Amino acid sequence: MTRQPRLAWLLAPATLFLVLVYVWPTLGLFRIAFNEVGPTGAMIEAWSLATWRHVFADSFTFELTLNSIWLSLTSTFLALLLSYPVSLFLFRTESRFRSLLAVIAIMPMLVSSVVRVFGWLAILGDRGLINSLLQSLGVISAPVRMVYNWTGVTIGLAESIMPYMILALLAGFGRLDRTLEEAARSLGAPPWRTFLRVTLPLSLPAIALAFGLGFILSMSAYITPKLLGGGRVFVLATEIFEQATTNTNWPVAAVLAVYTLALLLGLLALSNLFSRRLQT
Amino acid sequence: MAYLELSGLTKRYRDSVAVDGLSLSVERGESVALLGPSGCGKTTTLRMLAGLVEPNEGVIALDGAEITRTAAHRRNMGYVFQSYALFPHLDVARNIGFGLEERGVARAEREQRVEDALQLVRLQGLGHRRPRELSGGQQQRVALARALVIRPSVLLLDESLSNLDAKLRDAMRHEIREIQRSLAITTLFVTHDQVEALTMCDRIAVMNRGRIAQIGSATDIYERPATRFVATFVGRANMLPAERGADGRLTLWGEALPAAAPSGGEVDVFVRPQRLKLAPAGEPAGADMARVSGHVLNSVFVGDHIEVIVAGPGGQRLTVEIQSGDAPPPDGAEVAVMWRAQDTLVFPREAA
Ligand SMILES: Nc1ncnc2c1ncn2[C@@H]1O[C@H](COP(=O)(O)OP(=O)(O)O)[C@@H](O)[C@H]1O
Ligand SMILES: [Mg+2]
């Protein structure tokens, strides 16, 4: 017990760093959210709720919220469908190339989102890979719109969060034990029943963890909705950026940012409550 | 043809042979132990039977039908895993009822059979507990009940008692044996513990390096070990190099051994410590008795007996077991060691 205070010093560097680069700017953000914008568009130091009233009286804020949540839910769900089998495979394989395969699976993390978006444009665009292929096969006569709309953003976002979800799933698979599946099989359960009755229930904590992470990443993603949405997809993150840069309306941007943060914390608390139910 | 027939079963892994041409016949209702040191292929054999590992070669036949490549879920084997493998997300009753649900047994009958199974393993009233809320012994019983409730063709137990403390292990040993007998269920019992094998099974298959070294009753294995390995693995053993006299007959520590010597080659003499008797030095051997003399190195009190270590003229040692009530001779005393000639076994010397 006497060791504990000394042990705590190990946390000091990280704490200091986080305070400098995270807590301090966040506090600044809170401060700006209570400033006002003057008639010239310049920010006026104040302690006012005017910006808050303005933002929440605007029905667009409500629309952005729904858009953000909907986009995050769909792309996280899509990413989950794709990452779950991959993670299960990586978790189980006894291949010598397991680590290599894992690295390949999370490789997209190493590529900048901007580059990735251009990759998707080349694949999903009107003259992209898929459309050219379908057209040359005669399946379609006119290109199908898959970029600069919700479809493109959902696909792009799902791809960008997949590596993180794969990692989260792998980390969460702790209770998944091969022997339990063997026990189910020896008791007469065919493979698909074994999956439904043993594998899936035991991986629910991992799924909850990965879903939460994917959702947060989707909610705060800016580049993918911006570039793949082609100015037609409006979510909280793009709006914050617009307000902060194009409109240089910092107070509005700050209010939206604080609001998004609160929203995320609320949803996180909800999911935490939910996943605790799952664990018992 | 026996109820369960394994013939020429072989399983190779990348750089080892886990099971090497193993053949075994088990009669209906019989209980057979697979006894052997860790890594000799016991678990692999059991897993091949359950359909969890596919053999490279060989045939498994159950009740006249070949099941070598039958999928695990179609085999109806009751497998009790070493780690129990209870489903942590299901309560005890649903763990036990798992196999019944898979067989589409109607709810009313299922509940009745789960209840009966709980009773059989003396866990009435614990159906609603989660596995982690049970002690090791209770978890073991749930695993057993779960495997029994499906009325398996064969019950497979993998080192099922090794995770329990000594006292509980003793109790479970008798309990499992009783259940096995009363249900007359064909059982394969894997263990590295000879006491378990000797007390729980009708026959014992001693395994070494993926093969069966000897199969027989407990008495066969203990009194007439077929190989050196069996002799030293089961029970305590003295194994000493024998010399050959001018006439080709065997001698030990310079004294003639009344034991048949296989012609040619170096041999070792085997005799169990509890078959040896101590006598005053110089006492002559009776008819059909073997005798050597040496001096006492030391005596060790082991609870239910005393081990007296006797050194011969060449420095070789014999362990003699005497009852713990008897007083051991003092260290350094000259003694004679005697035993019945029929208790002597001779094995060819193994290439080191
Ligand atoms: N999945 C596997 N991959 C490679 N080698 C294995 C595997 N399973 C078992 N073995 C090897 O096969 C041999 C027998 O193992 P096992 O059947 O578990 O022995 P036991 O149960 O008698 O201790 C061991 O040498 C073990 O290392
Ligand atoms: Mg084993």
XYZ file of C-alpha atoms and ligand atoms in Angstrom:
660
model
C 0.000 0.000 0.000
C 2.819 2.422 0.806
C 4.070 1.823 -2.726
C 0.904 3.194 -4.321
C 1.696 6.946 -4.176
C 5.117 6.366 -5.707
C 3.590 4.181 -8.390
C 1.266 7.025 -9.315
C 4.245 9.065 -10.503
C 4.450 6.728 -13.478
C 1.295 8.376 -14.729
C 2.687 11.891 -14.390
C 4.233 12.362 -17.859
C 1.133 11.145 -19.676
C -1.117 13.223 -17.444
C 0.924 16.336 -18.060
C 0.909 15.709 -21.780
C -2.841 15.155 -21.895
C -3.494 18.281 -19.852
C -1.392 20.326 -22.263
C -2.717 19.027 -25.555
C -6.211 17.932 -24.628
C -7.686 19.349 -21.431
C -6.394 22.870 -21.948
C -7.689 23.255 -25.547
C -11.005 21.679 -24.548
C -11.370 24.210 -21.764
C -10.581 26.903 -24.320
C -13.325 25.499 -26.508
C -15.785 25.754 -23.638
C -14.739 29.326 -23.100
C -15.235 30.275 -26.759
C -18.700 28.722 -26.763
C -19.832 31.563 -24.495
C -18.414 34.333 -26.628
C -20.487 36.387 -29.020
C -20.111 37.408 -32.643
C -20.308 41.088 -33.377
C -22.048 42.670 -36.425
C -18.736 42.723 -38.316
C -18.330 38.986 -37.733
C -15.530 39.493 -35.202
C -15.601 37.496 -31.991
C -16.411 39.455 -28.853
C -15.255 38.218 -25.465
C -18.341 37.647 -23.351
C -20.204 35.314 -21.029
C -23.349 34.925 -23.057
C -25.779 32.209 -24.083
C -26.709 33.992 -27.291
C -24.823 31.563 -29.544
C -26.387 28.579 -27.756
C -29.874 29.998 -28.268
C -29.103 30.685 -31.899
C -27.730 27.182 -32.563
C -30.519 25.299 -30.848
C -33.288 27.434 -32.337
C -32.041 26.366 -35.763
C -33.777 23.205 -37.016
C -30.684 22.500 -39.094
C -28.864 21.532 -35.890
C -31.481 18.875 -35.276
C -31.129 17.619 -38.844
C -27.334 17.458 -38.498
C -27.686 15.463 -35.298
C -29.948 12.899 -36.941
C -27.677 12.735 -39.978
C -24.594 12.172 -37.822
C -26.221 9.462 -35.753
C -27.751 7.732 -38.765
C -24.525 7.846 -40.779
C -22.509 6.558 -37.802
C -24.965 3.759 -37.099
C -25.093 2.529 -40.684
C -21.384 2.737 -41.392
C -20.479 1.170 -38.034
C -22.950 -1.617 -38.665
C -21.554 -2.198 -42.145
C -17.998 -2.163 -40.779
C -18.996 -4.615 -38.045
C -20.447 -7.067 -40.561
C -17.162 -6.964 -42.438
C -14.725 -6.917 -39.507
C -16.337 -9.601 -37.349
C -15.487 -12.535 -39.644
C -12.008 -11.123 -40.246
C -11.350 -10.790 -36.510
C -12.722 -14.229 -35.796
C -10.406 -15.648 -38.414
C -7.394 -13.754 -37.061
C -8.237 -14.756 -33.504
C -8.365 -18.408 -34.389
C -5.912 -19.055 -37.125
C -2.870 -21.087 -36.230
C -1.166 -20.001 -39.434
C 2.432 -18.949 -39.194
C 1.423 -15.779 -41.015
C -1.022 -14.738 -38.350
C 0.809 -11.561 -37.316
C 1.406 -10.649 -40.932
C -2.285 -11.122 -41.711
C -3.204 -8.986 -38.708
C -0.912 -6.224 -39.883
C -2.426 -6.384 -43.367
C -5.916 -6.165 -41.874
C -5.098 -2.980 -39.999
C -2.848 -1.554 -42.727
C -5.478 0.983 -43.931
C -4.859 2.797 -40.632
C -1.471 3.759 -41.992
C -2.922 5.462 -45.059
C -4.122 9.045 -44.788
C -7.895 9.425 -45.078
C -7.428 11.814 -47.971
C -5.566 9.196 -49.980
C -8.150 6.629 -49.060
C -10.983 8.840 -50.234
C -9.345 9.236 -53.630
C -9.017 5.496 -53.771
C -12.743 5.166 -53.228
C -13.442 7.803 -55.879
C -11.465 5.692 -58.342
C -13.486 2.629 -57.424
C -16.991 4.006 -56.875
C -16.971 7.069 -59.163
C -19.092 7.460 -62.306
C -16.128 6.361 -64.395
C -14.727 4.249 -61.597
C -13.891 0.573 -61.488
C -17.334 -0.729 -60.575
C -19.328 1.393 -62.973
C -16.992 0.680 -65.915
C -17.129 -2.999 -65.174
C -20.920 -3.127 -64.890
C -21.298 -1.024 -68.032
C -18.923 -3.145 -70.089
C -20.776 -6.238 -68.937
C -24.007 -4.603 -70.024
C -25.580 -4.880 -66.586
C -26.311 -1.160 -66.498
C -26.534 1.481 -69.232
C -25.895 4.627 -67.186
C -23.438 4.857 -64.275
C -24.867 4.260 -60.814
C -24.269 7.120 -58.414
C -22.116 5.837 -55.577
C -20.069 8.865 -54.614
C -20.962 12.382 -53.541
C -23.958 10.927 -51.699
C -24.780 8.942 -48.567
C -23.878 5.611 -50.129
C -20.320 6.686 -50.856
C -19.830 8.271 -47.447
C -21.206 5.194 -45.671
C -18.915 2.866 -47.592
C -15.857 5.088 -47.170
C -16.493 5.625 -43.485
C -17.059 1.921 -42.865
C -13.752 1.135 -44.515
C -11.878 3.753 -42.538
C -13.098 2.496 -39.149
C -12.714 -1.203 -39.933
C -9.094 -1.530 -38.763
C -9.979 -0.005 -35.397
C -12.968 -2.278 -35.047
C -10.875 -5.317 -35.921
C -8.426 -4.392 -33.182
C -11.227 -3.783 -30.696
C -12.858 -7.115 -31.538
C -9.564 -8.958 -31.155
C -9.034 -7.300 -27.785
C -12.575 -8.142 -26.685
C -12.590 -11.810 -27.672
C -11.095 -12.785 -24.309
C -13.852 -15.168 -23.226
C -14.034 -16.885 -26.589
C -12.584 -20.313 -26.016
C -12.190 -22.933 -28.722
C -12.911 -25.685 -26.211
C -16.389 -24.266 -25.593
C -17.198 -24.576 -29.269
C -15.853 -28.108 -29.244
C -18.042 -28.870 -26.244
C -21.070 -27.571 -28.147
C -20.227 -29.727 -31.139
C -19.686 -32.817 -29.027
C -23.122 -32.197 -27.518
C -24.667 -32.368 -30.970
C -24.697 -28.779 -32.209
C -23.865 -28.410 -35.911
C -21.412 -25.585 -36.752
C -24.031 -22.898 -37.389
C -25.858 -23.731 -34.153
C -22.540 -23.655 -32.324
C -21.969 -20.187 -33.734
C -25.407 -18.942 -32.691
C -25.449 -20.503 -29.244
C -21.828 -20.171 -28.158
C -19.570 -18.068 -30.369
C -21.925 -15.142 -30.904
C -23.134 -14.775 -27.314
C -19.586 -14.964 -26.019
C -18.385 -12.324 -28.444
C -21.136 -9.838 -27.580
C -18.860 -7.862 -25.221
C -16.308 -7.557 -28.030
C -19.015 -6.497 -30.459
C -20.277 -3.848 -28.036
C -16.751 -2.524 -27.555
C -16.022 -2.401 -31.282
C -19.392 -0.864 -32.078
C -18.860 1.887 -29.514
C -15.435 2.693 -30.885
C -16.610 2.632 -34.512
C -19.532 4.858 -33.642
C -17.369 7.468 -31.940
C -14.889 7.468 -34.809
C -17.726 7.848 -37.323
C -19.326 10.676 -35.388
C -16.104 12.648 -35.365
C -14.981 11.778 -38.905
C -14.715 14.843 -41.033
C -12.606 14.176 -44.130
C -14.579 11.231 -45.478
C -18.051 12.857 -45.252
C -16.602 16.049 -46.618
C -14.765 14.628 -49.653
C -16.890 11.585 -50.485
C -20.068 13.530 -49.711
C -19.167 16.154 -52.296
C -20.909 18.895 -50.313
C -24.196 16.999 -50.266
C -23.751 15.177 -46.980
C -24.128 17.334 -43.902
C -23.136 16.032 -40.485
C -22.050 17.695 -37.241
C -18.342 17.271 -37.944
C -18.480 18.894 -41.392
C -20.616 21.733 -40.059
C -18.181 22.436 -37.212
C -15.376 22.641 -39.738
C -17.416 24.914 -42.034
C -18.252 27.266 -39.194
C -14.706 27.381 -37.906
C -12.951 27.880 -41.257
C -15.237 29.118 -44.060
C -17.498 31.213 -41.824
C -14.860 31.861 -39.158
C -17.710 31.810 -36.677
C -15.786 30.321 -33.768
C -18.499 30.567 -31.134
C -20.969 28.593 -33.277
C -18.274 26.024 -34.060
C -17.436 25.783 -30.353
C -21.076 25.357 -29.331
C -21.532 22.600 -31.919
C -18.315 20.935 -30.776
C -19.331 20.983 -27.119
C -22.759 19.738 -28.112
C -21.245 16.843 -30.126
C -19.022 15.964 -27.195
C -21.981 15.895 -24.823
C -23.950 13.823 -27.309
C -21.139 11.268 -27.552
C -20.732 11.061 -23.784
C -24.468 10.521 -23.422
C -24.552 7.778 -26.038
C -21.458 6.214 -24.505
C -23.082 6.094 -21.089
C -26.139 4.489 -22.652
C -24.121 1.828 -24.432
C -22.140 1.187 -21.276
C -25.356 0.528 -19.410
C -26.439 -1.767 -22.210
C -23.209 -3.742 -22.461
C -23.138 -4.244 -18.706
C -26.491 -5.952 -19.110
C -24.938 -8.188 -21.737
C -22.063 -9.252 -19.564
C -24.192 -10.806 -16.870
C -16.290 -57.370 -33.093
C -16.236 -55.267 -29.983
C -18.621 -52.373 -29.378
C -15.902 -49.793 -29.959
C -12.989 -50.623 -32.213
C -10.006 -48.414 -32.898
C -7.604 -49.840 -35.410
C -4.322 -48.454 -36.616
C -5.266 -44.949 -35.508
C -2.530 -42.460 -36.379
C -2.353 -38.704 -35.970
C 0.680 -36.779 -37.153
C 1.359 -33.144 -36.491
C 3.812 -31.034 -38.402
C 6.850 -32.245 -36.537
C 5.613 -35.071 -34.339
C 3.484 -38.185 -34.269
C 0.923 -37.776 -31.505
C -0.767 -41.163 -31.945
C 1.056 -43.918 -33.767
C -0.971 -46.838 -35.081
C -3.088 -47.300 -31.985
C -5.552 -50.205 -31.832
C -8.009 -50.850 -29.043
C -11.239 -52.778 -28.530
C -13.743 -51.820 -25.875
C -16.752 -53.939 -24.995
C -20.171 -52.452 -24.372
C -20.445 -51.175 -20.819
C -16.750 -51.585 -20.209
C -14.575 -48.935 -18.626
C -11.075 -48.627 -20.041
C -8.377 -46.285 -18.807
C -5.797 -44.730 -21.097
C -2.864 -44.329 -18.760
C 0.371 -42.721 -19.765
C 2.772 -39.874 -19.188
C 1.967 -36.360 -20.336
C 2.319 -35.964 -24.088
C 1.895 -39.637 -24.974
C -1.199 -38.972 -27.106
C -4.076 -39.657 -24.711
C -6.003 -36.469 -25.401
C -5.421 -36.765 -29.131
C -6.871 -40.283 -29.070
C -9.949 -39.059 -27.218
C -10.370 -36.130 -29.590
C -10.229 -38.431 -32.591
C -12.969 -40.503 -30.989
C -15.093 -37.417 -30.432
C -14.526 -36.222 -33.988
C -12.661 -33.085 -32.951
C -9.451 -34.237 -34.638
C -9.312 -36.160 -37.866
C -6.890 -39.119 -37.893
C -4.364 -39.416 -40.715
C -4.806 -43.152 -40.783
C -6.875 -45.830 -39.142
C -10.490 -46.676 -38.548
C -12.910 -46.026 -35.701
C -15.965 -48.267 -35.579
C -18.832 -47.995 -33.136
C -21.350 -50.783 -32.812
C -20.348 -52.167 -36.183
C -20.563 -48.868 -38.086
C -17.527 -46.915 -39.179
C -17.486 -43.377 -37.810
C -13.921 -42.369 -38.641
C -14.973 -39.279 -40.599
C -18.385 -38.656 -39.062
C -18.850 -35.045 -37.942
C -18.480 -34.468 -34.208
C -22.084 -33.385 -33.717
C -23.396 -36.623 -35.215
C -21.354 -38.975 -33.020
C -23.222 -38.907 -29.741
C -20.068 -39.010 -27.634
C -20.193 -37.593 -24.117
C -16.965 -35.656 -23.789
C -15.932 -34.310 -20.391
C -13.148 -31.828 -21.059
C -10.163 -31.422 -18.800
C -11.073 -27.759 -18.311
C -14.796 -28.732 -18.019
C -15.656 -26.262 -20.827
C -18.922 -25.166 -19.213
C -20.715 -22.411 -21.119
C -20.180 -19.313 -18.958
C -23.208 -17.498 -20.378
C -25.660 -20.252 -19.521
C -26.833 -21.402 -16.115
C -26.237 -24.933 -14.876
C -29.609 -26.259 -16.061
C -29.137 -24.866 -19.559
C -25.584 -26.171 -19.679
C -26.868 -29.638 -18.903
C -29.850 -29.269 -21.223
C -27.694 -28.040 -24.132
C -27.377 -31.405 -25.843
C -31.050 -32.176 -25.314
C -32.055 -28.907 -26.948
C -29.869 -29.776 -29.917
C -31.633 -33.119 -30.148
C -35.002 -31.412 -30.189
C -36.175 -33.000 -26.951
C -39.459 -31.394 -25.908
C -39.311 -28.946 -23.067
C -41.159 -30.985 -20.447
C -39.040 -34.064 -21.007
C -35.899 -31.946 -21.178
C -36.580 -30.359 -17.814
C -37.264 -33.752 -16.299
C -34.052 -35.227 -17.654
C -31.994 -32.219 -16.547
C -33.509 -32.579 -13.097
C -32.650 -36.291 -13.047
C -29.107 -35.541 -14.168
C -28.712 -32.919 -11.437
C -29.864 -35.505 -8.948
C -27.480 -38.113 -10.328
C -24.497 -35.846 -9.678
C -26.014 -34.576 -6.436
C -26.457 -30.951 -7.483
C -30.200 -30.621 -6.893
C -31.304 -27.033 -6.564
C -28.245 -25.526 -8.229
C -29.792 -25.424 -11.705
C -30.008 -21.650 -11.734
C -26.424 -20.955 -10.771
C -23.885 -19.745 -13.280
C -20.833 -22.036 -13.698
C -18.505 -19.468 -12.140
C -20.616 -19.503 -8.982
C -19.703 -23.152 -8.444
C -16.675 -24.786 -6.851
C -14.289 -26.853 -8.951
C -15.859 -30.103 -7.822
C -19.352 -28.850 -8.608
C -18.268 -27.664 -12.049
C -16.819 -31.096 -12.639
C -20.178 -32.659 -11.786
C -22.020 -30.312 -14.122
C -19.650 -31.265 -16.946
C -20.276 -34.921 -16.166
C -24.052 -34.441 -16.024
C -24.009 -32.519 -19.296
C -22.182 -35.382 -20.998
C -24.350 -38.102 -19.424
C -27.748 -36.552 -20.028
C -27.529 -37.106 -23.786
C -27.152 -40.841 -23.103
C -23.911 -40.995 -25.055
C -22.689 -44.064 -26.912
C -19.353 -43.650 -25.176
C -18.374 -41.447 -22.245
C -14.980 -39.809 -22.754
C -13.264 -38.382 -19.687
C -10.052 -36.405 -20.137
C -8.005 -36.092 -16.937
C -11.271 -35.119 -15.406
C -10.086 -35.241 -11.833
C -6.709 -33.597 -12.200
C -7.962 -30.109 -11.334
C -9.463 -31.182 -8.024
C -7.762 -31.334 -4.649
C -6.739 -34.752 -3.348
C -9.699 -35.363 -1.056
C -12.319 -34.313 -3.581
C -10.563 -36.372 -6.217
C -10.951 -39.449 -4.047
C -14.660 -38.842 -3.569
C -15.276 -38.082 -7.250
C -13.365 -41.177 -8.248
C -15.793 -43.399 -6.427
C -18.765 -41.395 -7.531
C -17.876 -41.544 -11.214
C -17.095 -45.229 -10.963
C -20.472 -45.860 -9.371
C -22.363 -43.839 -11.968
C -20.446 -45.559 -14.738
C -21.341 -48.953 -13.315
C -24.991 -48.227 -12.566
C -25.612 -46.784 -16.044
C -23.432 -49.498 -17.610
C -22.003 -46.852 -19.870
C -19.016 -47.579 -22.077
C -16.241 -45.321 -20.821
C -12.785 -44.260 -21.885
C -10.972 -42.596 -19.060
C -7.785 -40.684 -19.775
C -5.391 -40.176 -16.908
C -1.736 -39.940 -16.056
C -2.524 -40.985 -12.489
C -2.083 -44.716 -11.978
C -4.245 -44.854 -8.867
C -7.127 -43.436 -10.865
C -6.565 -45.954 -13.633
C -6.211 -48.893 -11.253
C -9.309 -48.086 -9.205
C -11.743 -46.755 -11.794
C -11.512 -49.060 -14.750
C -12.078 -52.647 -15.806
C -9.037 -52.594 -18.036
C -6.058 -50.349 -18.417
C -4.262 -49.438 -21.614
C -0.823 -48.125 -20.758
C 0.310 -45.701 -23.459
C 3.765 -44.582 -24.401
C 4.756 -42.377 -27.339
C 1.475 -42.688 -29.155
C 1.199 -46.462 -28.823
C -0.341 -48.872 -26.383
C 2.448 -50.551 -24.465
C 0.192 -53.005 -22.668
C -3.472 -53.549 -22.109
C -4.974 -55.667 -19.375
C -6.546 -55.743 -15.948
C -5.027 -53.777 -13.114
C -3.447 -56.976 -11.802
C -1.996 -57.881 -15.200
C -0.437 -54.481 -15.584
C 0.890 -54.393 -12.072
C 2.066 -57.966 -11.627
C 3.045 -58.851 -15.178
C 4.211 -55.682 -16.891
C 4.972 -56.508 -20.516
C 7.664 -53.915 -21.038
C 10.224 -52.019 -19.073
C 8.237 -48.858 -19.612
C 5.082 -50.338 -18.070
C 7.045 -51.805 -15.173
C 8.550 -48.470 -14.211
C 5.554 -46.262 -15.062
C 2.979 -48.186 -13.027
C 3.831 -48.574 -9.378
C 7.200 -48.267 -7.679
C 10.064 -50.256 -9.110
C 13.617 -51.413 -8.584
C 15.371 -51.841 -11.907
C 18.971 -53.074 -11.678
C 21.464 -54.275 -14.276
C 22.138 -58.027 -13.980
C 25.437 -59.733 -14.750
C 25.893 -63.079 -16.393
C 27.923 -65.835 -14.728
C 30.316 -68.116 -16.616
C 27.486 -70.586 -17.258
C 25.334 -67.814 -18.764
C 23.035 -67.685 -15.735
C 22.084 -64.392 -14.193
C 23.690 -62.937 -11.122
C 22.932 -59.808 -9.165
C 25.434 -58.208 -6.848
C 27.556 -61.324 -7.285
C 24.852 -63.749 -6.176
C 23.004 -66.214 -8.375
C 19.473 -65.204 -9.364
C 16.872 -67.953 -9.592
C 15.327 -66.358 -12.667
C 15.069 -67.534 -16.243
C 17.446 -65.522 -18.400
C 16.564 -64.758 -21.978
C 19.508 -65.947 -24.045
C 22.024 -63.348 -25.065
C 22.062 -59.590 -24.596
C 22.274 -57.479 -21.498
C 19.314 -57.556 -19.171
C 17.886 -55.680 -16.211
C 16.200 -57.216 -13.218
C 12.916 -55.774 -12.013
C 11.329 -56.265 -8.620
C 8.824 -54.151 -6.696
C 10.058 -52.591 -3.417
C 7.158 -53.967 -1.386
C 8.017 -57.527 -2.440
C 11.465 -57.245 -0.853
C 12.144 -58.383 2.691
C 15.015 -57.524 4.973
C 16.814 -60.298 6.866
C 19.910 -60.409 9.080
C 23.106 -60.610 7.062
C 24.156 -64.149 6.259
C 20.686 -65.643 6.581
C 20.364 -68.255 3.822
C 17.668 -67.912 1.167
C 14.824 -70.434 1.286
C 13.669 -72.467 -1.648
C 12.599 -70.411 -4.651
C 13.886 -67.243 -3.052
C 16.271 -64.694 -4.465
C 18.781 -63.090 -2.150
C 21.411 -60.363 -2.263
C 23.328 -58.676 0.505
C 24.351 -55.108 1.095
C 24.268 -52.426 3.750
C 21.627 -49.921 4.737
C 22.271 -46.413 3.400
C 19.327 -44.749 5.068
C 15.609 -45.106 5.797
C 12.853 -42.695 4.876
C 9.522 -42.573 6.665
C 6.815 -42.049 3.997
C 3.713 -42.331 6.183
C 2.089 -45.657 5.388
C 5.455 -47.353 4.871
C 9.181 -46.923 5.347
C 11.596 -46.953 2.431
C 14.918 -48.544 3.322
C 17.661 -47.884 0.801
C 20.155 -50.741 0.556
C 23.438 -50.337 -1.329
C 25.188 -53.297 -2.927
C 28.904 -53.938 -3.310
C 28.999 -51.986 -6.587
C 27.192 -49.015 -5.050
C 23.913 -49.843 -6.803
C 20.810 -49.249 -4.761
C 17.664 -51.181 -3.969
C 14.631 -49.700 -2.297
C 12.927 -51.982 0.203
C 9.523 -51.086 1.592
C 8.691 -52.200 5.113
C 5.578 -51.511 7.151
C 5.719 -48.267 9.035
C 5.099 -50.119 12.344
C 8.348 -52.041 11.975
C 11.651 -50.583 13.092
C 14.075 -50.153 10.195
C 17.624 -51.471 10.666
C 20.135 -48.765 11.628
C 22.015 -46.981 8.859
C 25.172 -48.849 7.875
C 23.881 -52.231 9.063
C 24.767 -55.238 6.932
C 21.553 -56.883 5.732
C 20.271 -59.509 3.367
C 17.472 -58.653 0.939
C 15.204 -61.500 -0.109
C 12.230 -61.970 -2.353
C 10.305 -64.722 -4.002
C 11.841 -65.837 -7.267
C 8.480 -65.468 -9.015
C 8.451 -61.730 -8.212
C 11.526 -61.219 -10.373
C 11.056 -59.993 -13.916
C 13.818 -59.668 -16.473
C 13.799 -57.081 -19.274
C 16.297 -56.661 -22.091
C 18.463 -53.598 -21.518
C 17.176 -50.591 -23.453
C 19.534 -48.833 -25.792
C 20.195 -45.597 -23.983
N -2.759 -29.248 -32.147
C -1.524 -29.769 -32.035
N -0.509 -29.330 -32.815
C 0.720 -29.862 -32.714
N 1.071 -30.818 -31.857
C 0.119 -31.305 -31.040
C -1.229 -30.808 -31.087
N -1.963 -31.477 -30.165
C -1.097 -32.352 -29.574
N 0.141 -32.257 -30.095
C 1.307 -33.057 -29.716
O 0.967 -34.413 -29.716
C 1.495 -35.071 -28.592
C 0.408 -35.738 -27.785
O -0.407 -34.766 -27.184
P -1.641 -35.123 -26.263
O -2.531 -36.065 -26.986
O -2.257 -33.852 -25.814
O -0.928 -35.857 -25.052
P -1.496 -36.219 -23.601
O -2.951 -35.896 -23.571
O -1.214 -37.669 -23.455
O -0.709 -35.426 -22.622
C 2.269 -34.039 -27.798
O 3.624 -34.160 -28.110
C 1.736 -32.737 -28.306
O 2.730 -31.759 -28.281
Mg -3.948 -34.511 -22.277
